[in-house]
Short mmCIF file of C-alpha atoms in Angstrom, two decimals:
data_model
loop_
_atom_site.label_atom_id
_atom_site.label_comp_id
_atom_site.label_asym_id
_atom_site.label_seq_id
_atom_site.Cartn_x
_atom_site.Cartn_y
_atom_site.Cartn_z
CA UNK A 1 -0.19 -0.09 0.08
CA UNK A 2 1.47 3.37 -1.12
CA UNK A 3 1.90 6.27 1.42
CA UNK A 4 0.13 8.33 -1.43
CA UNK A 5 -2.83 6.19 -1.25
CA UNK A 6 -3.13 6.39 2.39
CA UNK A 7 -2.74 10.20 2.38
CA UNK A 8 -5.70 10.29 0.19
CA UNK A 9 -7.81 8.02 2.30
CA UNK A 10 -7.03 9.96 5.52
CA UNK A 11 -7.92 13.12 3.89
CA UNK A 12 -11.13 11.95 2.30
CA UNK A 13 -12.19 10.34 5.66
CA UNK A 14 -11.50 13.74 7.30
CA UNK A 15 -13.42 15.64 4.82
CA UNK A 16 -16.17 13.47 5.22
CA UNK A 17 -16.37 14.25 9.13
CA UNK A 18 -16.03 17.91 8.10
CA UNK A 19 -18.90 17.59 5.55
CA UNK A 20 -21.26 16.02 7.93
CA UNK A 21 -20.81 19.01 10.46
CA UNK A 22 -20.88 21.54 7.57
CA UNK A 23 -24.12 20.22 6.48
CA UNK A 24 -25.82 21.24 9.98
CA UNK A 25 -27.18 24.74 10.32
CA UNK A 26 -24.81 26.70 12.43
CA UNK A 27 -25.46 30.02 10.26
CA UNK A 28 -25.79 31.71 13.64
CA UNK A 29 -22.22 31.08 14.84
CA UNK A 30 -20.19 34.14 14.06
CA UNK A 31 -17.25 35.67 15.52
CA UNK A 32 -18.38 38.33 17.93
CA UNK A 33 -16.74 41.47 18.87
CA UNK A 34 -16.39 40.21 22.51
CA UNK A 35 -14.87 37.23 20.95
CA UNK A 36 -12.15 39.34 19.15
CA UNK A 37 -11.46 41.44 22.30
CA UNK A 38 -11.10 38.41 24.37
CA UNK A 39 -8.34 36.90 21.82
CA UNK A 40 -6.67 40.18 21.99
CA UNK A 41 -6.36 40.14 26.01
CA UNK A 42 -5.48 36.39 25.77
CA UNK A 43 -2.63 37.10 23.13
CA UNK A 44 -1.21 40.06 25.23
CA UNK A 45 -1.23 37.79 28.27
CA UNK A 46 0.43 35.02 26.40
CA UNK A 47 3.05 37.51 25.50
CA UNK A 48 3.82 38.71 28.91
CA UNK A 49 3.89 35.19 30.30
CA UNK A 50 6.65 34.38 27.71
CA UNK A 51 8.72 37.25 28.44
CA UNK A 52 8.40 36.49 32.39
CA UNK A 53 8.81 32.59 31.81
CA UNK A 54 12.40 32.77 31.41
CA UNK A 55 13.70 34.79 34.41
CA UNK A 56 11.25 32.38 36.59
CA UNK A 57 12.61 29.34 34.77
CA UNK A 58 16.41 30.46 35.56
CA UNK A 59 15.63 31.00 39.12
CA UNK A 60 13.98 27.61 39.64
CA UNK A 61 17.26 26.07 37.97
CA UNK A 62 19.39 28.19 40.27
CA UNK A 63 17.48 26.91 43.23
CA UNK A 64 17.44 23.55 42.12
CA UNK A 65 21.31 23.45 41.31
CA UNK A 66 21.95 24.90 44.79
CA UNK A 67 19.84 22.18 46.37
CA UNK A 68 21.37 19.54 44.48
CA UNK A 69 24.87 20.59 45.18
CA UNK A 70 24.19 20.82 48.95
CA UNK A 71 22.79 17.04 48.83
CA UNK A 72 25.94 15.99 46.83
CA UNK A 73 28.43 17.60 49.55
CA UNK A 74 26.49 15.98 52.34
CA UNK A 75 25.81 12.73 50.63
CA UNK A 76 28.83 12.32 48.91
CA UNK A 77 29.65 8.93 50.35
CA UNK A 78 25.76 7.69 49.62
CA UNK A 79 26.07 5.89 46.31
CA UNK A 80 23.28 6.26 43.95
CA UNK A 81 21.96 2.60 43.35
CA UNK A 82 22.31 1.16 40.19
CA UNK A 83 18.99 -0.29 40.21
CA UNK A 84 16.01 0.19 42.52
CA UNK A 85 14.51 -2.90 44.35
CA UNK A 86 10.80 -2.57 44.03
CA UNK A 87 8.57 -1.35 41.28
CA UNK A 88 4.89 -1.14 42.79
CA UNK A 89 1.70 -1.45 40.56
CA UNK A 90 -1.56 -0.05 41.66
CA UNK A 91 -4.56 -1.16 39.44
CA UNK A 92 -7.31 1.41 39.53
CA UNK A 93 -10.64 1.27 37.82
CA UNK A 94 -9.80 3.31 34.71
CA UNK A 95 -5.86 3.18 34.76
CA UNK A 96 -2.80 1.60 36.35
CA UNK A 97 -0.02 3.38 38.10
CA UNK A 98 3.48 2.28 38.50
CA UNK A 99 5.99 3.94 40.88
CA UNK A 100 8.89 3.12 42.90
CA UNK A 101 8.53 2.12 46.62
CA UNK A 102 11.76 3.65 48.44
CA UNK A 103 12.88 3.05 51.99
CA UNK A 104 13.77 6.47 52.23
CA UNK A 105 17.56 5.49 52.55
CA UNK A 106 18.16 5.62 48.87
CA UNK A 107 19.61 8.63 47.14
CA UNK A 108 18.07 9.35 43.60
CA UNK A 109 18.89 12.22 41.22
CA UNK A 110 15.98 14.99 41.49
CA UNK A 111 16.27 16.04 37.82
CA UNK A 112 17.52 14.30 34.49
CA UNK A 113 21.19 15.13 34.90
CA UNK A 114 22.30 12.09 33.17
CA UNK A 115 20.48 10.50 29.94
CA UNK A 116 20.69 6.92 29.30
CA UNK A 117 19.90 5.43 26.09
CA UNK A 118 20.16 1.84 24.70
CA UNK A 119 23.40 1.46 22.77
CA UNK A 120 22.06 -1.83 21.00
CA UNK A 121 19.11 0.00 19.38
CA UNK A 122 21.66 1.84 17.23
CA UNK A 123 22.88 -1.50 15.85
CA UNK A 124 19.66 -2.75 15.09
CA UNK A 125 18.53 -0.57 12.12
CA UNK A 126 16.60 2.09 14.20
CA UNK A 127 16.77 5.66 13.64
CA UNK A 128 15.97 8.14 16.12
CA UNK A 129 12.75 10.11 14.72
CA UNK A 130 11.68 12.35 17.84
CA UNK A 131 13.16 13.41 21.20
CA UNK A 132 11.70 15.53 23.82
CA UNK A 133 13.56 16.35 27.31
CA UNK A 134 12.29 18.38 30.29
CA UNK A 135 13.12 18.61 33.82
CA UNK A 136 11.46 15.43 34.82
CA UNK A 137 11.78 13.15 31.92
CA UNK A 138 13.40 12.16 28.59
CA UNK A 139 11.20 10.59 25.89
CA UNK A 140 12.87 9.24 22.64
CA UNK A 141 11.35 7.64 19.73
CA UNK A 142 13.26 5.23 17.19
CA UNK A 143 11.85 3.62 14.04
CA UNK A 144 13.36 1.31 11.57
CA UNK A 145 10.61 2.04 8.77
CA UNK A 146 8.24 -0.69 9.88
CA UNK A 147 8.55 -0.84 13.68
CA UNK A 148 8.80 1.83 16.36
CA UNK A 149 10.12 1.81 19.87
CA UNK A 150 9.58 4.52 22.43
CA UNK A 151 11.46 5.14 25.66
CA UNK A 152 11.16 7.31 28.66
CA UNK A 153 13.57 7.90 31.28
CA UNK A 154 11.68 9.19 34.25
CA UNK A 155 12.56 10.23 37.88
CA UNK A 156 12.17 7.79 40.51
CA UNK A 157 9.34 9.95 42.20
CA UNK A 158 7.37 9.59 39.01
CA UNK A 159 3.93 7.89 39.09
CA UNK A 160 3.60 6.33 35.64
CA UNK A 161 0.10 5.82 34.26
CA UNK A 162 -0.98 3.11 31.95
CA UNK A 163 -4.12 1.77 30.75
CA UNK A 164 -5.68 -0.92 32.90
CA UNK A 165 -8.27 -2.55 30.91
CA UNK A 166 -7.51 -6.05 30.32
CA UNK A 167 -4.04 -6.14 31.33
CA UNK A 168 -1.98 -8.46 33.39
CA UNK A 169 1.26 -7.11 34.51
CA UNK A 170 4.11 -9.72 34.42
CA UNK A 171 7.68 -9.72 35.48
CA UNK A 172 10.65 -11.13 34.01
CA UNK A 173 14.37 -11.12 34.55
CA UNK A 174 16.48 -9.44 31.59
CA UNK A 175 20.16 -10.22 32.57
CA UNK A 176 20.34 -8.67 35.98
CA UNK A 177 17.32 -6.49 35.64
CA UNK A 178 13.77 -7.32 36.68
CA UNK A 179 11.25 -5.76 34.48
CA UNK A 180 7.42 -5.43 34.82
CA UNK A 181 5.69 -5.61 31.31
CA UNK A 182 2.46 -6.38 29.79
CA UNK A 183 1.36 -6.85 26.35
CA UNK A 184 -1.86 -5.00 24.66
CA UNK A 185 -2.77 -4.59 21.12
CA UNK A 186 0.15 -6.33 19.85
CA UNK A 187 2.44 -3.86 21.86
CA UNK A 188 4.85 -4.56 24.61
CA UNK A 189 4.88 -2.17 27.37
CA UNK A 190 8.16 -2.92 29.59
CA UNK A 191 9.13 -0.93 32.86
CA UNK A 192 12.14 -1.13 34.82
CA UNK A 193 14.51 0.75 36.93
CA UNK A 194 18.26 1.30 36.42
CA UNK A 195 20.86 3.95 37.13
CA UNK A 196 18.73 5.68 39.62
CA UNK A 197 15.96 6.33 36.99
CA UNK A 198 12.63 4.71 35.72
CA UNK A 199 12.45 3.50 32.33
CA UNK A 200 9.53 2.71 30.38
CA UNK A 201 9.63 1.17 26.87
CA UNK A 202 6.87 0.50 24.26
CA UNK A 203 7.37 -1.67 21.15
CA UNK A 204 5.68 -3.86 18.72
CA UNK A 205 5.45 -7.27 19.90
CA UNK A 206 7.15 -8.34 16.51
CA UNK A 207 9.89 -6.80 17.71
CA UNK A 208 10.47 -10.17 19.73
CA UNK A 209 11.42 -10.64 23.67
CA UNK A 210 15.12 -11.40 22.75
CA UNK A 211 15.46 -8.16 20.90
CA UNK A 212 13.86 -6.11 23.80
CA UNK A 213 16.18 -7.88 26.37
CA UNK A 214 19.05 -6.60 24.42
CA UNK A 215 17.93 -3.08 24.29
CA UNK A 216 16.80 -3.10 28.17
CA UNK A 217 20.19 -4.38 28.92
CA UNK A 218 22.16 -1.89 27.03
CA UNK A 219 21.34 1.14 28.35
CA UNK A 220 24.51 3.35 28.50
CA UNK A 221 25.11 6.91 29.60
CA UNK A 222 24.97 9.45 26.63
CA UNK A 223 27.94 11.85 26.74
CA UNK B 1 -7.34 41.73 16.41
CA UNK B 2 -5.50 40.65 13.42
CA UNK B 3 -2.94 42.97 14.20
CA UNK B 4 -2.15 41.23 17.23
CA UNK B 5 -1.61 37.93 15.67
CA UNK B 6 0.77 39.46 13.01
CA UNK B 7 2.93 41.19 15.85
CA UNK B 8 3.54 37.58 16.97
CA UNK B 9 4.88 36.32 13.80
CA UNK B 10 8.20 36.90 11.99
CA UNK B 11 8.04 36.29 8.57
CA UNK B 12 6.12 37.83 5.75
CA UNK B 13 5.07 34.36 4.60
CA UNK B 14 3.82 33.18 7.98
CA UNK B 15 1.72 36.29 8.21
CA UNK B 16 0.45 35.78 4.87
CA UNK B 17 -0.81 32.33 6.16
CA UNK B 18 -2.25 33.26 9.40
CA UNK B 19 -4.08 36.38 7.71
CA UNK B 20 -5.55 33.92 5.04
CA UNK B 21 -6.47 31.63 7.92
CA UNK B 22 -8.17 34.42 9.95
CA UNK B 23 -10.02 35.91 7.04
CA UNK B 24 -11.11 32.78 5.45
CA UNK B 25 -11.82 30.13 8.16
CA UNK B 26 -12.63 31.94 11.55
CA UNK B 27 -16.46 31.84 11.40
CA UNK B 28 -15.88 27.97 10.11
CA UNK B 29 -13.63 27.27 12.90
CA UNK B 30 -16.05 28.42 15.43
CA UNK B 31 -18.70 26.10 13.95
CA UNK B 32 -16.82 23.21 14.05
CA UNK B 33 -15.90 23.80 17.87
CA UNK B 34 -19.38 24.79 18.47
CA UNK B 35 -20.47 21.58 17.03
CA UNK B 36 -18.25 19.56 19.50
CA UNK B 37 -19.03 21.67 22.37
CA UNK B 38 -22.50 23.26 21.90
CA UNK B 39 -21.47 26.12 23.80
CA UNK B 40 -20.33 29.39 21.97
CA UNK B 41 -17.91 30.63 24.96
CA UNK B 42 -16.32 27.00 24.75
CA UNK B 43 -16.11 27.25 21.16
CA UNK B 44 -14.25 30.50 21.30
CA UNK B 45 -11.95 28.93 23.91
CA UNK B 46 -10.98 26.36 21.43
CA UNK B 47 -10.65 28.76 18.28
CA UNK B 48 -8.36 30.63 20.50
CA UNK B 49 -6.39 27.69 21.68
CA UNK B 50 -5.64 26.73 18.14
CA UNK B 51 -4.66 30.05 16.87
CA UNK B 52 -1.99 30.33 19.61
CA UNK B 53 -0.90 26.74 19.06
CA UNK B 54 -0.59 27.44 15.43
CA UNK B 55 1.44 30.76 15.72
CA UNK B 56 3.65 29.03 18.55
CA UNK B 57 4.38 26.54 16.03
CA UNK B 58 5.81 28.94 13.30
CA UNK B 59 2.19 29.22 11.53
CA UNK B 60 2.97 25.93 9.66
CA UNK B 61 -0.37 25.54 8.14
CA UNK B 62 -0.24 23.27 4.84
CA UNK B 63 -0.10 25.10 1.70
CA UNK B 64 -2.37 23.81 -1.18
CA UNK B 65 -5.94 23.44 -1.57
CA UNK B 66 -8.79 24.30 0.69
CA UNK B 67 -9.66 20.65 1.53
CA UNK B 68 -6.06 20.15 3.29
CA UNK B 69 -6.04 23.46 5.01
CA UNK B 70 -9.57 22.68 6.60
CA UNK B 71 -8.62 19.12 7.13
CA UNK B 72 -5.47 20.26 9.26
CA UNK B 73 -7.53 23.27 11.09
CA UNK B 74 -10.35 20.67 11.73
CA UNK B 75 -8.16 18.14 13.48
CA UNK B 76 -6.68 20.94 15.68
CA UNK B 77 -10.13 22.26 16.63
CA UNK B 78 -11.37 18.73 17.36
CA UNK B 79 -8.85 18.05 19.80
CA UNK B 80 -8.72 21.50 21.27
CA UNK B 81 -12.60 21.21 21.83
CA UNK B 82 -12.01 17.66 23.24
CA UNK B 83 -9.55 19.04 25.76
CA UNK B 84 -11.90 21.60 26.98
CA UNK B 85 -14.64 19.33 27.23
CA UNK B 86 -12.71 17.12 29.42
CA UNK B 87 -11.45 19.68 31.70
CA UNK B 88 -15.10 20.86 32.02
CA UNK B 89 -16.69 17.71 32.48
CA UNK B 90 -14.15 15.87 34.84
CA UNK B 91 -16.47 12.78 36.30
CA UNK B 92 -19.13 13.42 33.80
CA UNK B 93 -19.81 11.76 30.66
CA UNK B 94 -18.08 13.29 27.38
CA UNK B 95 -20.46 13.01 24.40
CA UNK B 96 -17.41 12.37 22.07
CA UNK B 97 -18.37 8.81 21.18
CA UNK B 98 -17.41 8.99 17.74
CA UNK B 99 -13.47 10.03 18.68
CA UNK B 100 -13.33 6.49 20.18
CA UNK B 101 -15.55 4.01 18.77
CA UNK B 102 -14.09 1.07 17.22
CA UNK B 103 -16.33 -0.24 14.35
CA UNK B 104 -16.46 -4.51 14.43
CA UNK B 105 -17.84 -4.03 10.93
CA UNK B 106 -14.62 -4.54 9.47
CA UNK B 107 -14.21 -8.06 8.09
CA UNK B 108 -10.50 -8.51 6.41
CA UNK B 109 -11.92 -11.49 4.17
CA UNK B 110 -14.57 -9.40 2.64
CA UNK B 111 -12.31 -6.62 2.10
CA UNK B 112 -9.63 -8.90 0.47
CA UNK B 113 -12.38 -10.01 -1.88
CA UNK B 114 -12.63 -6.35 -3.16
CA UNK B 115 -9.97 -5.71 -5.60
CA UNK B 116 -10.22 -2.14 -5.03
CA UNK B 117 -7.25 -1.41 -2.72
CA UNK B 118 -8.45 2.12 -2.32
CA UNK B 119 -11.78 0.98 -1.09
CA UNK B 120 -10.20 -1.54 1.15
CA UNK B 121 -8.06 1.16 2.93
CA UNK B 122 -10.88 3.59 2.94
CA UNK B 123 -12.76 1.03 4.88
CA UNK B 124 -9.99 0.13 7.16
CA UNK B 125 -9.41 3.93 7.99
CA UNK B 126 -12.98 4.28 8.45
CA UNK B 127 -13.05 1.78 11.09
CA UNK B 128 -10.06 3.44 12.85
CA UNK B 129 -10.86 5.31 16.02
CA UNK B 130 -10.67 8.82 15.10
CA UNK B 131 -8.07 9.81 17.84
CA UNK B 132 -5.81 7.44 16.16
CA UNK B 133 -6.64 8.37 12.65
CA UNK B 134 -6.21 12.04 13.54
CA UNK B 135 -2.70 11.48 14.59
CA UNK B 136 -1.91 9.62 11.68
CA UNK B 137 -3.28 12.10 9.25
CA UNK B 138 -0.91 14.91 10.99
CA UNK B 139 2.01 12.79 10.77
CA UNK B 140 1.48 11.12 7.37
CA UNK B 141 -0.24 13.84 5.49
CA UNK B 142 1.12 17.00 7.16
CA UNK B 143 4.36 15.77 8.09
CA UNK B 144 4.09 16.84 11.44
CA UNK B 145 6.56 15.38 14.09
CA UNK B 146 4.89 13.80 17.11
CA UNK B 147 5.76 16.72 19.39
CA UNK B 148 4.36 19.23 16.76
CA UNK B 149 1.24 16.82 16.74
CA UNK B 150 1.16 17.24 20.57
CA UNK B 151 1.52 21.12 20.64
CA UNK B 152 -1.18 21.58 18.11
CA UNK B 153 -3.67 19.25 19.42
CA UNK B 154 -3.00 20.04 23.18
CA UNK B 155 -2.42 16.30 23.71
CA UNK B 156 0.66 15.28 25.58
CA UNK B 157 3.72 13.82 23.73
CA UNK B 158 3.47 10.47 25.34
CA UNK B 159 -0.28 10.21 24.47
CA UNK B 160 0.33 11.18 20.78
CA UNK B 161 3.05 8.55 20.52
CA UNK B 162 0.96 5.87 21.94
CA UNK B 163 -2.06 7.00 19.61
CA UNK B 164 0.39 6.89 16.76
CA UNK B 165 1.56 3.44 17.52
CA UNK B 166 -1.78 1.73 18.05
CA UNK B 167 -3.32 3.46 15.06
CA UNK B 168 -0.63 2.27 13.09
CA UNK B 169 -0.55 -1.25 14.42
CA UNK B 170 -4.52 -1.41 13.62
CA UNK B 171 -3.97 -0.45 10.08
CA UNK B 172 -1.02 -2.92 9.80
CA UNK B 173 -3.20 -5.70 11.17
CA UNK B 174 -5.81 -4.80 8.73
CA UNK B 175 -3.96 -3.99 5.61
CA UNK B 176 -0.90 -5.93 6.18
CA UNK B 177 1.83 -4.53 3.85
CA UNK B 178 1.11 -0.85 4.78
CA UNK B 179 4.29 1.42 4.88
CA UNK B 180 4.25 3.82 7.64
#
C-alpha cells in the first residue's frame, strides 16, 4: 500500500467528517466583537507570560542547582544505586499506576542530570525520529521503517500511568534487571529501574523478546 | 485583533498564512468547535487555543487546496474542543463517542475479496478510532512530528506517541503491507 494512497484515504475520511458538520445549520455562529476582544487580551497575556517565563525558569534552575549541590556535599559517600528494588503497581478502575517504593535511605537524582540510551538500538537498524526532554523526563522515539520503539526515562519519584483494561502485569528477568511488562494490542510495555531512574519502553510485539532484552540491558550514559 | 496575531509572527510568509486563516476560516472554525462543544464561549476558547498553537508552531499551516487546510484546522479544533470538554466535564460523561468508537464491522476477508485497494484502505481507515486516525493524518499527510502534533492538538507527547503506535498497529493488522 502506498503512502500516497494512504494520504488520500486519510484526507477523504477527515473531509467526510467535516462535510457532516458543515451540513448542519450553524449559521448563527459567528465571531463576535467580544470574542475578538477576548482573543486580543489572551494574546497579550500570552506574550507577557513568555517574557516572564525565562527569568522564573532560570531562578528555579538556580535553586535546584543549589539544592543538588548541597545534597551532593552532604551525601558524597551515599552511592546512587544502580537499580531500584521495588516497582509497585496499583490498579485503579480506569488506569494502572507504576511507581517506586523507596525505603527512604536511597538517594536518587532530583532531575534528569544524566541521559541513558540503549546502545543496542543503534546497531539494529533503528533511527531516532523524535526526542523530547524536560526537567522531569526524557522521551525518545526510534523507527526502522516498519517498527517503532519509544523509551521514556523518568525520575524515581514519578508515578507512571498506563491503561488498565484487560491488562495483566508480568515480571521477567532480563540479564540482571527485573522488569514489569504487559502485552496489549500487539504492543509490549516494559518498565524497569536502572541507574537511579525509571525507564518505560513500548514496542511492537513483532520486535521479539530477545531483542527487547538486548535493548533493556544495553542502556549506557550518553555523553 | 488581526494586528495582534501578526505582531507575534516574524516572517512575511507566516503573516500571509495566518492572515488567510483568520480571514477565510474564523467563522468556520467557530462552527466546528461549536458542533463539538455546543457552547459558544467554549467554542471561542477552542478556536483561540488553536490560533495560539498554530502561531507558536511557526504558522506551519499546509499549503495547497482548501481541503488540506480545512483538514488540518479541523483536527486541531476537534482536539482542542475535546480538551476543553474534558476539563469541564471531569467525572461526567463526555459525548465524544465518535472519537473513540471502534467499529466491529470490518471483515478482512470481505475486504480482500474487493480488488480495489483504495476502497479496502478507506474501509480500514473508516473503522479506525478517530483519535488514532487524526494523529496518523497529521503525521503522514501534514508531515508533523509527534511533538508538533502534541503542541497543535493540546494532547501530551506520550499520548500522541501511543496513539500513533496503536493506530499504525491497527492499520497494519488490517492492511498487512502498509508502509508507515
